[in-house]
Short mmCIF file of C-alpha atoms and ligand atoms in Angstrom, two decimals:
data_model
loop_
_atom_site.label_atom_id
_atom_site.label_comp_id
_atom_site.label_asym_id
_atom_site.label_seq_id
_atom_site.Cartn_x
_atom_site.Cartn_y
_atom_site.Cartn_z
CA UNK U 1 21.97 16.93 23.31
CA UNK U 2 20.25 19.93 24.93
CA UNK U 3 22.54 22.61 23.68
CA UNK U 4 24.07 22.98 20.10
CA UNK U 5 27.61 24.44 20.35
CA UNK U 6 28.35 27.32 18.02
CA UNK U 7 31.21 26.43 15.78
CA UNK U 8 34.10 28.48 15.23
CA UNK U 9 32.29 30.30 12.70
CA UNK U 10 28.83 31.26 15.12
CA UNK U 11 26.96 28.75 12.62
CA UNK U 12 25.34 26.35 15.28
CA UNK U 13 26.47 22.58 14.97
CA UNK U 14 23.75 20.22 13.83
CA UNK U 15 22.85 18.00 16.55
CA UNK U 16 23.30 14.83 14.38
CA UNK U 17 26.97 15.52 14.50
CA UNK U 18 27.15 16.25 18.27
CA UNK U 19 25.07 13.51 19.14
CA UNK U 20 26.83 11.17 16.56
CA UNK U 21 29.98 10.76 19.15
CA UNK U 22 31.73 7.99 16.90
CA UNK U 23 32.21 7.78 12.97
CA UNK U 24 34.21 5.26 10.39
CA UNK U 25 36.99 6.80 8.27
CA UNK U 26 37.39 4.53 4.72
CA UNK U 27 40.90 5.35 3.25
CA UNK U 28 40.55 2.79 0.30
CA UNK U 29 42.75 3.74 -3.41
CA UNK U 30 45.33 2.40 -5.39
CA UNK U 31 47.74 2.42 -2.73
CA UNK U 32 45.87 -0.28 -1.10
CA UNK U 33 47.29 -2.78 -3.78
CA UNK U 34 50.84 -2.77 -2.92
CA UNK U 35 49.80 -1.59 0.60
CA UNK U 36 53.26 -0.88 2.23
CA UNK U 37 54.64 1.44 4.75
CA UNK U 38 57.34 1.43 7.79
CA UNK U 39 55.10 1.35 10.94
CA UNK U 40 56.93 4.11 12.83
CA UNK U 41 54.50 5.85 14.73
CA UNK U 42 51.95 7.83 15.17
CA UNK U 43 51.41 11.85 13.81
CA UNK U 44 52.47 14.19 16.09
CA UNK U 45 54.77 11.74 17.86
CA UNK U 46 57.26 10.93 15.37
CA UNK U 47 59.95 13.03 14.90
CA UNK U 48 59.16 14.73 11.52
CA UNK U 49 63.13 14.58 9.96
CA UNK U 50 62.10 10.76 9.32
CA UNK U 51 58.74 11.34 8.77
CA UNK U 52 58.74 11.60 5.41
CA UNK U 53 61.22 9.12 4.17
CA UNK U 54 59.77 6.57 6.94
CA UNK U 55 55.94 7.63 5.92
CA UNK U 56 53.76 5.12 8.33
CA UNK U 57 50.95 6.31 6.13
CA UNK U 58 50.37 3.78 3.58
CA UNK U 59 48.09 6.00 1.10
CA UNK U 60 51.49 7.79 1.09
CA UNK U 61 53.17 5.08 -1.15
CA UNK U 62 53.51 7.06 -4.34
CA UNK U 63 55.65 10.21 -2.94
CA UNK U 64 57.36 7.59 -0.12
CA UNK U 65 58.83 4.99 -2.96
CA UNK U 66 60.11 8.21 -4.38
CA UNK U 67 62.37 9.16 -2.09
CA UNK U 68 65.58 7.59 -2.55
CA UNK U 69 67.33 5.07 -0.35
CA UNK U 70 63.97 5.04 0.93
CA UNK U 71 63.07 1.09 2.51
CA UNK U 72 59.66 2.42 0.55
CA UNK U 73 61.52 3.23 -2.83
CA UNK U 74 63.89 0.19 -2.05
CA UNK U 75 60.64 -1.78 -1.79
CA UNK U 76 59.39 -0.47 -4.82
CA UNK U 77 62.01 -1.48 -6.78
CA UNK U 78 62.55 -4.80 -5.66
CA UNK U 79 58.76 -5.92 -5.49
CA UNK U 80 57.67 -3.84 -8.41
CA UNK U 81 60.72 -3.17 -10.71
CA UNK U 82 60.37 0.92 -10.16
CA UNK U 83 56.76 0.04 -12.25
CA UNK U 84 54.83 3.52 -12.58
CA UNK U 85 52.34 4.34 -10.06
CA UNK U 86 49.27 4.24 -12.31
CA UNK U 87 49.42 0.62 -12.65
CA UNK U 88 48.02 -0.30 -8.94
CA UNK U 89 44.38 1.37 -10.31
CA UNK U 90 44.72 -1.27 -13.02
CA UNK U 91 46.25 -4.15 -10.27
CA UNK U 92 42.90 -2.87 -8.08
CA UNK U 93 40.12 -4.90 -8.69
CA UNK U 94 38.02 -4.72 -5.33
CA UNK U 95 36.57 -7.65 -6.29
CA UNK U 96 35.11 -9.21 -3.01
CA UNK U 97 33.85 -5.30 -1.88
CA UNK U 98 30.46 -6.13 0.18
CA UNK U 99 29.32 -2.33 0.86
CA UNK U 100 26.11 -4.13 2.76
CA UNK U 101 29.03 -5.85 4.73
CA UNK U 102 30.72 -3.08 5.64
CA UNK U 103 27.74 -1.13 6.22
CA UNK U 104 26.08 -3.49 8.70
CA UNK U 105 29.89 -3.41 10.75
CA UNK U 106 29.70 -0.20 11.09
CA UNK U 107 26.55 0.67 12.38
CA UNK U 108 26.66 -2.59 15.05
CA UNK U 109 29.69 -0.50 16.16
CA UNK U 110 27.78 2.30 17.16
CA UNK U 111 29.21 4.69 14.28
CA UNK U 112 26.62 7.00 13.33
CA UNK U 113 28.85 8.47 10.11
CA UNK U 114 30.85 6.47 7.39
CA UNK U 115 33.23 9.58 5.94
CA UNK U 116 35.49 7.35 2.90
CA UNK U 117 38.03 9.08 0.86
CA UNK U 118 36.69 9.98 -2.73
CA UNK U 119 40.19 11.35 -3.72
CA UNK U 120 43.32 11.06 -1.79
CA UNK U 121 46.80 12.63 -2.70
CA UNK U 122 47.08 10.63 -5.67
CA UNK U 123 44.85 12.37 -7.23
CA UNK U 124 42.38 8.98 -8.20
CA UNK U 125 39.06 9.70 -8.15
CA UNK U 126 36.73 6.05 -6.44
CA UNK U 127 33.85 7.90 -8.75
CA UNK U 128 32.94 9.21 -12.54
CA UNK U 129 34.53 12.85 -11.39
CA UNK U 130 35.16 15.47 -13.99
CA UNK U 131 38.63 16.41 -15.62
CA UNK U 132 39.66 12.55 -14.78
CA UNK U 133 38.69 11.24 -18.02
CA UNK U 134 39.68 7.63 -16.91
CA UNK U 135 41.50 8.14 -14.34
CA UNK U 136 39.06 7.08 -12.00
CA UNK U 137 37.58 3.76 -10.57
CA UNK U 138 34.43 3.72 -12.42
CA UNK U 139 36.25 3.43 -15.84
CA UNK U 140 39.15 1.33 -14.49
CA UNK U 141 40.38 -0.55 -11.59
CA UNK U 142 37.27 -1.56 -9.94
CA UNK U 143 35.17 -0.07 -12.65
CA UNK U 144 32.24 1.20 -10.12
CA UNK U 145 31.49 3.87 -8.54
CA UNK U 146 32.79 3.21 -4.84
CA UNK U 147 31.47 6.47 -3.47
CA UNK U 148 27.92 5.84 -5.11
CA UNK U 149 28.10 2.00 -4.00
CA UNK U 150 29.29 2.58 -0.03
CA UNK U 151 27.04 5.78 0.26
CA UNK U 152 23.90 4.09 -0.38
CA UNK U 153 24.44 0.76 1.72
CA UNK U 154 25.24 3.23 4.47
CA UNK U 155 21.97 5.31 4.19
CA UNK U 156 20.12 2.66 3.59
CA UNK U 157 20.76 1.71 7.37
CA UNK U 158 20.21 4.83 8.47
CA UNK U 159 23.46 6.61 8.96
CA UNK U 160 25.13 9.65 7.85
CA UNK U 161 27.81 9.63 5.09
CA UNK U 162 30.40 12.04 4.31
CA UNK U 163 33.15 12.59 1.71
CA UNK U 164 36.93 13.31 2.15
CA UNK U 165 38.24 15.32 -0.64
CA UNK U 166 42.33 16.12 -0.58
CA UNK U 167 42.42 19.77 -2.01
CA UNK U 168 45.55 20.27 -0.53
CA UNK U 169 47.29 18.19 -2.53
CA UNK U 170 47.02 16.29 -5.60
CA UNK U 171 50.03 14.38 -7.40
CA UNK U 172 48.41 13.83 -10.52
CA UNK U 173 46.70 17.15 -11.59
CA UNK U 174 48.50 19.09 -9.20
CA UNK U 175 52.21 19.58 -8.21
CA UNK U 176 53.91 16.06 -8.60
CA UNK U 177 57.50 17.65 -6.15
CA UNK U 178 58.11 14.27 -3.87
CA UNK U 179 57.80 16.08 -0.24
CA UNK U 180 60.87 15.04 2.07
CA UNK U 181 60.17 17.02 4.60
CA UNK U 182 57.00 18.94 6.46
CA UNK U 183 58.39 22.55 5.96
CA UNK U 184 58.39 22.07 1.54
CA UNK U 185 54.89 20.99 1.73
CA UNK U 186 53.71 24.69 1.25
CA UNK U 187 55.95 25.94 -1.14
CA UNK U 188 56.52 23.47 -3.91
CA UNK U 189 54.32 20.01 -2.35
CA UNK U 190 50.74 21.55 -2.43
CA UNK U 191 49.45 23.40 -6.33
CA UNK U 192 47.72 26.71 -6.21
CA UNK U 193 47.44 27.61 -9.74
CA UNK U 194 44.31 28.45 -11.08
CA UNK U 195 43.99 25.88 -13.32
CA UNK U 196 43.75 23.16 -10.76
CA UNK U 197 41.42 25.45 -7.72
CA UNK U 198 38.98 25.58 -10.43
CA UNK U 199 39.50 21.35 -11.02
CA UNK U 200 39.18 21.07 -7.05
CA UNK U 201 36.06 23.41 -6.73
CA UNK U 202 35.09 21.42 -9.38
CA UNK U 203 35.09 18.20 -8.42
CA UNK U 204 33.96 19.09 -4.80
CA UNK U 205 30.86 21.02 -6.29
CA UNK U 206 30.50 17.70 -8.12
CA UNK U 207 29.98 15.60 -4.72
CA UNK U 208 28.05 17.70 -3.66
CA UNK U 209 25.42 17.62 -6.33
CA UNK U 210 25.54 13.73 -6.62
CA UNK U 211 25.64 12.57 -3.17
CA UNK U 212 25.12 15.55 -0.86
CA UNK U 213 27.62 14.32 1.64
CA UNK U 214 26.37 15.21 5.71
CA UNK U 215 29.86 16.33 5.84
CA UNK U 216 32.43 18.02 3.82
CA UNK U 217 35.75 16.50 4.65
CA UNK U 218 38.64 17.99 3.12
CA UNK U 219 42.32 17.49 3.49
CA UNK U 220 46.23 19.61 3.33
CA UNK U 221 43.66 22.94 2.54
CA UNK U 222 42.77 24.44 -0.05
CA UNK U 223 44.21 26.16 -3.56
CA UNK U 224 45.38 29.74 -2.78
CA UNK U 225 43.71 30.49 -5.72
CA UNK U 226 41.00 29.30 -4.94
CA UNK U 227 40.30 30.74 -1.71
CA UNK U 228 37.70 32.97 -3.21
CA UNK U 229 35.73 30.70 -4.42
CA UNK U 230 34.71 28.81 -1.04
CA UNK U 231 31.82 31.10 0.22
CA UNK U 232 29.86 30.53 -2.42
CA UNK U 233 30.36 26.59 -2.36
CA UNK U 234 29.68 26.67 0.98
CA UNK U 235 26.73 28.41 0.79
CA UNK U 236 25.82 26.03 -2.40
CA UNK U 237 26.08 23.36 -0.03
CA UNK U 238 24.39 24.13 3.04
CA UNK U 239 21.56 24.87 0.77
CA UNK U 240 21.77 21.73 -0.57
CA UNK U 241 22.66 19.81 2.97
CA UNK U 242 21.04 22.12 5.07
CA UNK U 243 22.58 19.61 7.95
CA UNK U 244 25.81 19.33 6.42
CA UNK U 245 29.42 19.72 8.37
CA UNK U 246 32.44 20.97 7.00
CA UNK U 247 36.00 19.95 8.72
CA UNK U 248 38.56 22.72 9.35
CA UNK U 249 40.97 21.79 6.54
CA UNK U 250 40.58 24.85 4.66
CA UNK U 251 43.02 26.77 4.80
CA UNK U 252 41.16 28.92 7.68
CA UNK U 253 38.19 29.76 5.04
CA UNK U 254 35.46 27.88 7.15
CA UNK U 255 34.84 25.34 9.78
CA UNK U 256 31.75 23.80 11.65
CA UNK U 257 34.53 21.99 13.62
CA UNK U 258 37.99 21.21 14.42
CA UNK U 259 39.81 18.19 13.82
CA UNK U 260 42.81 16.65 15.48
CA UNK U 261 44.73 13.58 13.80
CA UNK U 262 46.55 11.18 16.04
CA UNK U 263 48.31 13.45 18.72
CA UNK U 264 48.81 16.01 15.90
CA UNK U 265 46.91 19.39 16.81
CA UNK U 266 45.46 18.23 20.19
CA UNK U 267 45.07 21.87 21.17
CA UNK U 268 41.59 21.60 18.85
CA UNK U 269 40.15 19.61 21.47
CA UNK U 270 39.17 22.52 23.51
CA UNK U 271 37.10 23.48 20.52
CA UNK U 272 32.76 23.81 21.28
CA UNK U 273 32.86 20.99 18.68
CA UNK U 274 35.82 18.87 17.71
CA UNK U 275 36.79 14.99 16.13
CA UNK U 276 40.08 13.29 16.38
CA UNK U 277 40.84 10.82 13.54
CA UNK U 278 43.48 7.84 13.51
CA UNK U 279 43.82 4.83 12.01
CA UNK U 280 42.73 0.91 13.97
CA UNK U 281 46.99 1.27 13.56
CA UNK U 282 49.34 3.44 12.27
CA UNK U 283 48.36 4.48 9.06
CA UNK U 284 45.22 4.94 7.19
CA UNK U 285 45.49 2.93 3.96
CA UNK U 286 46.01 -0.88 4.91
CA UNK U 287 49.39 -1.66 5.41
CA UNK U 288 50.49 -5.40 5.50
CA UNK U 289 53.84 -4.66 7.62
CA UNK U 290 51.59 -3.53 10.78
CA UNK U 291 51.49 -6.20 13.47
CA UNK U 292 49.24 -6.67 16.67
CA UNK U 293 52.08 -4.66 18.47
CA UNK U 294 51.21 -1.08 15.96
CA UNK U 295 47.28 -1.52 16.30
CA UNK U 296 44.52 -0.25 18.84
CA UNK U 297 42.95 -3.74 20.40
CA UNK U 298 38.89 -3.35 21.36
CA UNK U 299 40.01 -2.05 25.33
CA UNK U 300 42.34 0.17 23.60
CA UNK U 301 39.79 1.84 20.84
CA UNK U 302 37.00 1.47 23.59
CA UNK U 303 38.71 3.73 26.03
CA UNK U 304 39.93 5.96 23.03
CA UNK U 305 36.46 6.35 21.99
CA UNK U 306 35.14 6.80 25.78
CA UNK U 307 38.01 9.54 26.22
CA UNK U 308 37.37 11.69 23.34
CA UNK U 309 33.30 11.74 23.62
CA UNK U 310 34.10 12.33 27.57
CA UNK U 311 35.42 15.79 26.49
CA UNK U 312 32.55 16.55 24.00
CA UNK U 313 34.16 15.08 20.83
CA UNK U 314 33.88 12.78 17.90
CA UNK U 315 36.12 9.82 17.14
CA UNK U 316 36.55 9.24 13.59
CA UNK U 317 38.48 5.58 13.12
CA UNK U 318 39.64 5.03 10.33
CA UNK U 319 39.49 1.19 8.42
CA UNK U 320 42.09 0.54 5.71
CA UNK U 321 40.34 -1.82 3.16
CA UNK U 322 42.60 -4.50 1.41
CA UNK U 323 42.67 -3.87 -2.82
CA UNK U 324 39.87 -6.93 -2.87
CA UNK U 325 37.48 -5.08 -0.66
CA UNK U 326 37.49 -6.82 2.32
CA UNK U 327 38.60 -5.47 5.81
CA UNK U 328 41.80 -6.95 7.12
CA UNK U 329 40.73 -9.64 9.67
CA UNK U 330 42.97 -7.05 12.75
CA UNK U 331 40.56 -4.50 12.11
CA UNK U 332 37.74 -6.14 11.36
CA UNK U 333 38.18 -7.80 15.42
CA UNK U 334 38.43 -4.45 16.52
CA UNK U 335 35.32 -3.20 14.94
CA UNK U 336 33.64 -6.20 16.44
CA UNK U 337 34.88 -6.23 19.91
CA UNK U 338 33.52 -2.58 19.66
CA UNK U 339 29.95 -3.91 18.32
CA UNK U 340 29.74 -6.20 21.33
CA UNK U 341 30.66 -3.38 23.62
CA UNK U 342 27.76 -0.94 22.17
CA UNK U 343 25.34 -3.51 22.52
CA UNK U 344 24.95 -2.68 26.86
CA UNK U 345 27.13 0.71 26.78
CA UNK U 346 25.60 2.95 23.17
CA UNK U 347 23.43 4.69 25.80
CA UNK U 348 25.99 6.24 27.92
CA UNK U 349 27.77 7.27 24.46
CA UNK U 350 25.24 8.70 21.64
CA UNK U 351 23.98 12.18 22.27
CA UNK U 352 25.66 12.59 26.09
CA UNK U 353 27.77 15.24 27.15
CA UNK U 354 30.59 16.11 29.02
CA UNK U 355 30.03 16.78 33.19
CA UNK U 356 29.77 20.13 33.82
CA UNK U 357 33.17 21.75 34.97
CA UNK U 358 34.14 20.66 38.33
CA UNK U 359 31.83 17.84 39.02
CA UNK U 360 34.00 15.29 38.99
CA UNK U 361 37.89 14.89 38.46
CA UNK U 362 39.02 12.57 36.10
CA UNK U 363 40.70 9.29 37.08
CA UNK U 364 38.85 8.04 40.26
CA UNK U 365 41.27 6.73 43.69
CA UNK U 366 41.07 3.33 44.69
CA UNK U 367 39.51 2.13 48.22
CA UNK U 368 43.37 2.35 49.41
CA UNK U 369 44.47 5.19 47.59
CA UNK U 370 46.80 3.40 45.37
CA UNK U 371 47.23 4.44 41.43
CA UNK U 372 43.82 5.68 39.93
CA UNK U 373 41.66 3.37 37.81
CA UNK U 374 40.86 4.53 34.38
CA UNK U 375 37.53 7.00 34.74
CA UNK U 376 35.84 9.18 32.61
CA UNK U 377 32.50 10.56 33.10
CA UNK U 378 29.34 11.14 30.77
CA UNK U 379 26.11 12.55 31.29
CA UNK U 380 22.41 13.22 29.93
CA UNK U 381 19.65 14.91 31.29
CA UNK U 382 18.48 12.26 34.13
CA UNK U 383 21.90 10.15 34.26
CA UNK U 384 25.27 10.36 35.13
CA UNK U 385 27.98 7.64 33.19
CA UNK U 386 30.97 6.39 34.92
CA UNK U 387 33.22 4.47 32.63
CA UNK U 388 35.27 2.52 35.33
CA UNK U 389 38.61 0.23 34.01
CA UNK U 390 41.30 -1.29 35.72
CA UNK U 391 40.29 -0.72 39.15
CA UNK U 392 42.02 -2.59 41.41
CA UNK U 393 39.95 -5.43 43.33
CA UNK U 394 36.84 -3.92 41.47
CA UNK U 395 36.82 -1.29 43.88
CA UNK U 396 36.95 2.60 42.93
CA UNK U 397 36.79 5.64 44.56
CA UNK U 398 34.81 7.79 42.26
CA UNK U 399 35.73 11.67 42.79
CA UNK U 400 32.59 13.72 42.09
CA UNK U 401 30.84 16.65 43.54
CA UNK U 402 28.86 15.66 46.72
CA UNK U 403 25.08 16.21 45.64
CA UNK U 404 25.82 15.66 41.93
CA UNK U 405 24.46 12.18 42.04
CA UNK U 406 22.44 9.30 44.13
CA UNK U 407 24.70 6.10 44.79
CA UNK U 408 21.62 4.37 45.81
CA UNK U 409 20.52 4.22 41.95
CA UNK U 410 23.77 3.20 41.06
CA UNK U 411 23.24 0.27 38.04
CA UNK U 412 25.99 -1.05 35.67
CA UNK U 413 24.75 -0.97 31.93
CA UNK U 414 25.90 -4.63 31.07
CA UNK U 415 23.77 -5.82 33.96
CA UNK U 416 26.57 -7.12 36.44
CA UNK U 417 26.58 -6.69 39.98
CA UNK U 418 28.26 -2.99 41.49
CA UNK U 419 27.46 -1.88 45.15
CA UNK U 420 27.68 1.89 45.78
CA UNK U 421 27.89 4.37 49.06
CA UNK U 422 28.65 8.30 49.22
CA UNK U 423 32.07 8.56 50.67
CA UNK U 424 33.45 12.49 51.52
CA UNK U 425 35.13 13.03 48.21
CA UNK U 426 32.67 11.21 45.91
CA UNK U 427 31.49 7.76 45.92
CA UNK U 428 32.99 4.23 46.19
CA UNK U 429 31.92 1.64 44.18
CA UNK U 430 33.03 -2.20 43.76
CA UNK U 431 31.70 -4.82 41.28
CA UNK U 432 33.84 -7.78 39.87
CA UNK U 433 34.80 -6.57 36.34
CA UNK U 434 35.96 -3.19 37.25
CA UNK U 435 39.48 -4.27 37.10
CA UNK U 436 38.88 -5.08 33.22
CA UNK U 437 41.05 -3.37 30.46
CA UNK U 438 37.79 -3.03 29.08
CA UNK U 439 36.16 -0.01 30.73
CA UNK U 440 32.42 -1.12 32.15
CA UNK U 441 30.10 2.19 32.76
CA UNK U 442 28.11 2.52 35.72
CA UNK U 443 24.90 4.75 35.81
CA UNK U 444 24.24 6.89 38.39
CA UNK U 445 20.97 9.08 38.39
CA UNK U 446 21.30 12.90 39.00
CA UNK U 447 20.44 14.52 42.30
CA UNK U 448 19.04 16.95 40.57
CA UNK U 449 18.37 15.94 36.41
CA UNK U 450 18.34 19.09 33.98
C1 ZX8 I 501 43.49 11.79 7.44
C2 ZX8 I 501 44.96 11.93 7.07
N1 ZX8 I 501 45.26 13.28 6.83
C3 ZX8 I 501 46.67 13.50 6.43
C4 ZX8 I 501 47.01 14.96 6.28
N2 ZX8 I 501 46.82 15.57 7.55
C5 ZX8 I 501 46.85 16.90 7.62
O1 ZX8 I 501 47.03 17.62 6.67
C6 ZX8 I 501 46.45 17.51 8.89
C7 ZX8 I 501 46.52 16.95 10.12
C8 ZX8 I 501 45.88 17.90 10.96
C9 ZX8 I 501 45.55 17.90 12.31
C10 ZX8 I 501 44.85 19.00 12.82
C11 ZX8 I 501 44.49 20.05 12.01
C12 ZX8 I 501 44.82 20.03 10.67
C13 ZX8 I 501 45.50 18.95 10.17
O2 ZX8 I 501 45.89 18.70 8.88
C14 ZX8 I 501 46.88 12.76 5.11
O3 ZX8 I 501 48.19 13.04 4.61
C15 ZX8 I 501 46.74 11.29 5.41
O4 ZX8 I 501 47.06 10.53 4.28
C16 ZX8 I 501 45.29 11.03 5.85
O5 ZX8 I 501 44.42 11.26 4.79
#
C-alpha cells in the first residue's frame, strides 16, 4: 500500500490493517452450548419489529429465550426447563479447542487478523478479567484462558490479533431489561451508570495490558458515563500498541475506521478505511438450526471478500465455534475452499488497492453484450487484477480506460489459459473457467505502473 488513508480522526491508518484486506471474527461463549436461533436473515435486511423476538443471532440466546411466546423462550423451556442462563458456562467445556488448529485455518485462508470476542452481551468474560470473580472461563466452564490460549497460537504464525469487547451492553453487570425492540436499546437495554463505565474501562484497560490487542474492537458503544474516560485509554493504548486500531463503536468518541455489519450501515463503506463483518451464515455464535440454504458457500464468501477489498475495505468473517471447540464442519468447508483459493489469487488481494476513479466500470459486458459477468478490479503498483466470474462462454468484455493497461501481458494467477486483445471500450478476454461461480483473476500489467 503506497498511501495510508487518514482515518476519520486525521490519525493515519497503519498499513498492516490496510494491507491486511481479510480477518477472522471468533464469537465463541456460553451461548454456544445450547446454540439456537431462528435463521431469519441478515442485519439490515430484516424487518426490525421481528428482529428481536426472531433474533438470528445466536450469542443473543439469553435476552431472545426471554421474550415470551418467543420459538427462543418456547425452546428454552422445552429443551432446558426455563434453567437459568449461568448454567451453559458450567455445560461449556471446550474440550476438543485446538487453538494451533484454528490458527493454521486461518492464516491458509489468507486472514491476516483473528479479532475473537473476550466478552459478549452476557457479560462472560473467556479470560481471568477483574470484577468477574468467577464468572469467567478461566475459573469455570472451560477453565482457561481462551483469549490468552487463541492469541498466542495466532502470533505465533505471524498474524495480528485483536479483541472484541461489548461496552455497550452487558446483561450481567449491567442493565439485565430483555430488549424487544431496536428503539429501547438506548434507554433502558444499554447501562451507563458509573459504577459499571468504570468496570468496562476496567476490564478494557485490562486487555490491553495483558495482550495488547492490534485492534480494539468494541461493540453497542460505550457507558455515557464513561465517555470521559476514553482519551486517556486511547492514548494508554496507542502507547502501548503503537500499531493498534480501534473500530468505530464508541459512541462517536474515536475511530481509526468504520465498520459495517451485514447490510447494516453500508453508507461506512465510503469511509478512507472501512471493514464489513458477517457471519459464514446468519448469525455469529454457532447456531445448529442454520442449513446450507442460510450460509455463504466458498464462490459466495470469495466474491464477498473480492467485493469489499475491491472498494478499499476489510472483510471480517466471522466463525461460530461449537461449545467443544471445534468449528462446525459448514464453516470449516468454507474456510477451506477459501484456503485453496488464496493459494494462486493472495497476490491480487493483500496490500492492493482500489482502481483509481474512472478506470474501469464495474461489471464487465460479454462478447455479445448480454448480462455482465461478475468483475471487480484490483491493483498494485506494476499490476492491474481482474476478478472475472460467470462470464458467459469464458468470454468478457472488460470495461477499462484505454491506456490503463497492456492486454498483451495479460496472465491468469491460477495458471490457466486466457487470450486477451484491446477492444474500443476496454479489453476482451476468454479463457475456459471464466464462466465459474468462483471468480478467477486475471493480471494485467499497467501501461504506465506508479
Ligand atoms: C458483531 C455483532 N455486533 C452486534 C451489534 N451490532 C451493533 O451494535 C452495530 C452494528 C453496526 C453497524 C455499523 C455501525 C455500527 C454498528 O453497531 C452484536 O449484537 C452481535 O451479537 C455481534 O456481536
Amino acid at each position: 500500500m503506497t498511501d495510508d488513508p487518514q482515518s476519520p480522526t486525521g490519525r493515519p491508518v497503519p498499513a498492516w490493517f490496510t494491507d491486511a484486506k481479510f480477518g477472522i471474527f471468533v464469537h465463541w461463549g456460553a451461548y454456544s452450548v445450547p446454540a439456537w436461533a431462528e435463521p431469519t436473515g441478515e442485519l439490515g435486511a430484516t424487518d426490525p419489529e421481528v428482529w428481536f423476538a426472531h433474533n438470528p443471532y445466536a450469542e443473543w440466546y439469553w435476552n431472545t429465550s426471554q421474550i415470551e411466546g418467543s420459538p427462543a423462550w418456547e425452546h428454552h423451556r422445552a429443551v432446558y426447563g426455563g434453567r437459568p442462563y449461568d448454567d451453559f458456562l458450567d455445560l461449556w467445556r471446550a474440550e476438543s479447542f485446538d487453538p494451533g488448529d484454528w490458527a493454521d485455518l486461518f492464516a491458509r485462508a489468507g486472514a491476516r487478523y483473528v479479532v475473537p470476542t473476550t466478552k459478549h452481551h452476557d457479560g462472560i468474560a473467556l479470560w481471568d478479567a477483574p470484577g468477574t470473580g468467577t464468572r469467567n472461563t478461566v475459573h469455570r466452564g472451560p477453565r482457561r484462558d481462551l483469549v490468552a490460549d487463541l492469541a498466542g497460537a495466532v502470533r505465533a504464525r505471524g498474524l495480528r490479533f485483536g479483541v472484541y469487547y461489548s461496552g455497550g451492553l452487558d446483561w450481567y453487570a449491567g442493565r439485565r431489561a430483555v430488549i424487544r425492540h431496536e428503539d429501547r436499546i438506548d434507554d433502558y437495554g444499554r447501562p451507563h451508570e458509573a459504577a459499571y463505565a468504570a468496570y468496562a474501562l476496567r476490564q478494557v484497560r485490562d486487555l490491553i495490558d495483558r495482550y495488547r490487542p492490534d485492534v480494539l474492537w468494541n461493540d453497542i458503544g460505550w457507558p455515557d458515563l464513561g465517555m470521559a474516560d476514553l482519551p486517556g485509554m486511547f492514548a494508554g493504548y496507542y502507547a502501548a500498541v503503537p500499531e493498534g486500531v480501534v473500530n468505530d463503536r464508541w459512541d462517536g468518541a474515536h475511530a481509526d475506521y468504520l465498520t459495517s455489519e451485514y447490510q447494516a450501515n453500508r453508507q461506512n463503506e465510503t469511509a478512507a478505511a472501512w471493514e464489513n463483518c458477517r457471519g459464514v451464515g446468519l448469525s455469529f455464535g454457532y447456531n445448529r438450526n442454520e442449513g446450507p440454504e442460510d450460509l455463504l458457500d466458498t464462490a459466495g464468501a470469495v466474491r464477498l471478500l473480492v467485493d469489499v477489498v475491491s472498494r478499499g475495505g476489510n472483510l471480517l468473517l466471522n466463525v461460530g465455534p461449537k461449545a467443544d471447540g471445534t468449528l462446525p464442519e459448514e464453516q470449516r468447508a468454507v474456510l477451506e475452499g477459501i484456503a485453496s483459493w488464496m493459494t494462486h489469487h493472495a497476490a491480487a488481494v493483500h496490500a492492493t488497492r482500489p482502481l483509481e476513479p474512472g478506470d474501469a466500470v464495474p461489471g464487465g459486458e460479454t462478447a455479445d453484450g448480454e448480462g455482465p459477468p461478475w468483475v471487480r478490479w484490483t491493483r498494485d503498483d506494476r499490476h492491474a487484477y481482474a476478478f472475472v466470474a460467470g462470464a458467459p462462454g469464458g468470454e468478457a468484455v472488460l470495461k477499462v480506460r484505454p491506456g490503463l493497461l497492456d492486454p498483451a501481458t495479460a496472465a491468469r494467477l491460477d495458471g490457466g489459459p486466457v487470450s486477451a486483445a484491446a477492444v474500443s471500450d476496454g479489453v476482451r478476454v476468454a479463457s475456459p473457467w471464466l464462466d465459474a461461480p468462483l471468480p478467477a483473476a486475471v493480471r494485467f500489467s499497467l501501461a504506465s505502473p506508479g
